[in-house]
Short mmCIF file of C-alpha atoms in Angstrom, two decimals:
data_model
loop_
_atom_site.label_atom_id
_atom_site.label_comp_id
_atom_site.label_asym_id
_atom_site.label_seq_id
_atom_site.Cartn_x
_atom_site.Cartn_y
_atom_site.Cartn_z
CA MET A 493 6.54 -4.90 -15.20
CA LEU A 494 5.83 -1.58 -13.54
CA PHE A 495 6.60 -0.46 -9.99
CA VAL A 496 4.20 2.04 -8.39
CA GLY A 497 4.85 3.78 -5.08
CA SER A 498 2.75 5.90 -2.76
CA GLY A 499 3.30 9.08 -4.76
CA LEU A 500 0.77 7.91 -7.31
CA SER A 501 -1.97 7.45 -4.72
CA ALA A 502 -0.92 10.60 -2.84
CA ALA A 503 -1.88 12.57 -5.94
CA ALA A 504 -5.41 11.17 -5.49
CA GLY A 505 -5.63 12.40 -1.91
CA TYR A 506 -4.28 9.49 0.10
CA PRO A 507 -1.31 10.10 2.42
CA SER A 508 2.20 9.60 1.04
CA TRP A 509 4.32 6.82 2.55
CA SER A 510 6.05 9.23 4.92
CA GLU A 511 2.74 10.86 5.92
CA LEU A 512 1.15 7.48 6.54
CA ILE A 513 4.05 6.30 8.68
CA ASP A 514 4.05 9.57 10.61
CA GLN A 515 0.35 9.19 11.44
CA LEU A 516 0.82 5.57 12.51
CA VAL A 517 3.85 6.44 14.67
CA GLN A 518 2.02 9.35 16.30
CA ALA A 519 -0.91 7.07 17.15
CA ALA A 520 1.48 4.46 18.59
CA LYS A 521 3.46 7.01 20.61
CA SER A 522 0.24 8.26 22.23
CA LEU A 523 -0.34 4.91 23.92
CA PRO A 524 0.84 4.52 27.52
CA GLN A 525 2.71 1.28 26.74
CA ALA A 526 4.66 2.82 23.83
CA ARG A 527 8.41 2.35 24.09
CA ALA A 528 9.50 5.30 21.99
CA ASP A 529 13.01 5.72 23.40
CA GLY A 530 15.49 6.03 20.54
CA LEU A 531 12.75 6.39 17.94
CA ASP A 532 14.01 9.83 16.89
CA LYS A 533 17.08 8.33 15.19
CA PHE A 534 14.81 6.24 12.94
CA VAL A 535 12.69 9.31 12.19
CA ALA A 536 15.82 11.31 11.31
CA ALA A 537 17.11 8.47 9.11
CA LYS A 538 13.70 8.13 7.44
CA ASP A 539 13.75 4.42 8.24
CA PHE A 540 10.09 3.98 7.42
CA LEU A 541 10.09 0.18 7.61
CA THR A 542 11.42 0.23 11.17
CA LEU A 543 8.96 2.98 12.10
CA ALA A 544 6.08 0.99 10.56
CA GLU A 545 7.13 -2.06 12.55
CA PHE A 546 7.25 0.03 15.74
CA ALA A 547 3.74 1.29 15.03
CA ARG A 548 2.37 -2.15 14.18
CA SER A 549 3.86 -3.84 17.22
CA THR A 550 2.86 -1.02 19.58
CA LEU A 551 -0.66 -0.56 18.23
CA GLY A 552 -1.37 -4.25 17.74
CA VAL A 553 -2.76 -5.72 14.55
CA SER A 554 -6.36 -4.68 15.15
CA ARG A 555 -5.70 -1.01 15.99
CA TYR A 556 -3.04 -0.76 13.25
CA SER A 557 -5.48 -2.15 10.66
CA THR A 558 -8.25 0.17 11.84
CA ILE A 559 -6.03 3.22 11.38
CA LEU A 560 -4.98 2.04 7.91
CA ARG A 561 -8.59 1.48 6.90
CA THR A 562 -9.58 4.90 8.24
CA LEU A 563 -6.84 6.57 6.20
CA LEU A 564 -6.95 4.44 3.05
CA ALA A 565 -10.41 2.98 2.59
CA LYS A 566 -12.15 6.26 1.89
CA PRO A 567 -13.49 6.27 -1.65
CA LEU A 568 -11.66 8.57 -4.02
CA SER A 569 -11.99 9.15 -7.73
CA VAL A 570 -9.50 7.21 -9.80
CA PRO A 571 -6.87 9.67 -11.06
CA ARG A 572 -5.92 9.90 -14.71
CA ALA A 573 -2.47 8.42 -14.04
CA HIS A 574 -4.06 5.21 -12.75
CA GLU A 575 -6.31 5.05 -15.81
CA ILE A 576 -3.33 5.45 -18.13
CA ILE A 577 -1.46 2.66 -16.35
CA ALA A 578 -4.51 0.40 -16.67
CA ARG A 579 -4.55 1.01 -20.45
CA THR A 580 -0.91 0.04 -20.96
CA ASP A 581 0.40 -3.36 -21.94
CA TYR A 582 2.00 -4.01 -18.55
CA ARG A 583 1.10 -7.49 -17.41
CA GLY A 584 2.27 -6.92 -13.88
CA VAL A 585 2.22 -3.99 -11.51
CA ILE A 586 4.16 -4.13 -8.26
CA THR A 587 3.09 -1.62 -5.66
CA THR A 588 3.66 -0.66 -2.06
CA ASN A 589 0.17 0.88 -1.91
CA TYR A 590 -2.59 -0.59 0.25
CA ASP A 591 -5.43 1.24 -1.52
CA LYS A 592 -7.73 -0.04 -4.29
CA LEU A 593 -7.12 2.65 -6.93
CA LEU A 594 -5.09 0.44 -9.30
CA GLU A 595 -7.55 -2.46 -9.15
CA THR A 596 -10.43 -0.07 -9.73
CA ALA A 597 -8.68 1.52 -12.71
CA PHE A 598 -7.92 -1.88 -14.27
CA THR A 599 -11.49 -3.06 -13.71
CA VAL A 600 -12.99 0.07 -15.27
CA GLN A 601 -10.57 0.30 -18.20
CA ARG A 602 -10.37 -3.40 -19.07
CA LYS A 603 -13.81 -4.50 -17.84
CA TRP A 604 -12.34 -7.19 -15.57
CA ALA A 605 -10.34 -7.26 -12.37
CA PRO A 606 -6.66 -8.21 -12.41
CA ALA A 607 -5.34 -10.99 -10.20
CA LEU A 608 -4.35 -9.54 -6.84
CA MET A 609 -1.41 -10.87 -4.85
CA THR A 610 -0.12 -9.95 -1.42
CA PRO A 611 2.72 -11.40 0.66
CA GLU A 612 0.26 -14.07 1.86
CA SER A 613 -0.32 -15.28 -1.70
CA VAL A 614 3.20 -14.84 -3.06
CA SER A 615 3.36 -18.56 -3.85
CA SER A 616 1.16 -17.75 -6.87
CA LEU A 617 3.70 -15.24 -8.18
CA GLY A 618 5.66 -17.80 -10.21
CA SER A 619 2.68 -18.82 -12.29
CA ALA A 620 1.61 -15.17 -12.66
CA LEU A 621 5.04 -14.19 -13.98
CA TYR A 622 4.97 -16.90 -16.64
CA GLY A 623 1.26 -16.72 -17.43
CA ASP A 624 -0.71 -14.37 -19.63
CA SER A 625 -2.94 -12.76 -17.01
CA VAL A 626 -2.51 -9.26 -15.67
CA PHE A 627 -1.71 -9.09 -11.96
CA ILE A 628 -1.04 -6.59 -9.20
CA LEU A 629 1.42 -7.54 -6.47
CA LYS A 630 0.93 -5.49 -3.30
CA LEU A 631 4.21 -5.79 -1.41
CA HIS A 632 2.90 -4.46 1.91
CA GLY A 633 -0.55 -6.03 1.70
CA ASP A 634 -4.00 -4.79 0.81
CA ILE A 635 -6.41 -2.62 2.76
CA ASP A 636 -8.83 -5.57 2.90
CA SER A 637 -6.30 -7.97 4.40
#
């Protein structure tokens, strides 16, 4: 099992986790209904999950998703690091990334797409862990969902 964070996709040109959260928070704070009092302590503590929740709840699901798609759906070339991961014997990759770079790398390198799981499909995780198929578990979700 391999864990992959946003640093891998940041090398391809996508924002890092902290950059992504900062952009989402800035968009949320610009809205008139934003309740940003006390937010600075979460920024200082680098509490990105709380900041992401602030952004999601302030922006609403639709606006939040639109911003994510704008930032993360742009097509980029698959970096060498992703290709190397796709060629390894790892059966499972767990990632916090929303983008499609890992799936693309696996599809190109292995000539088939790995099973994709998100929090909505986590009930399939048990069978994936004990099965033979390669899978990618996206802990925060996928850009398409």
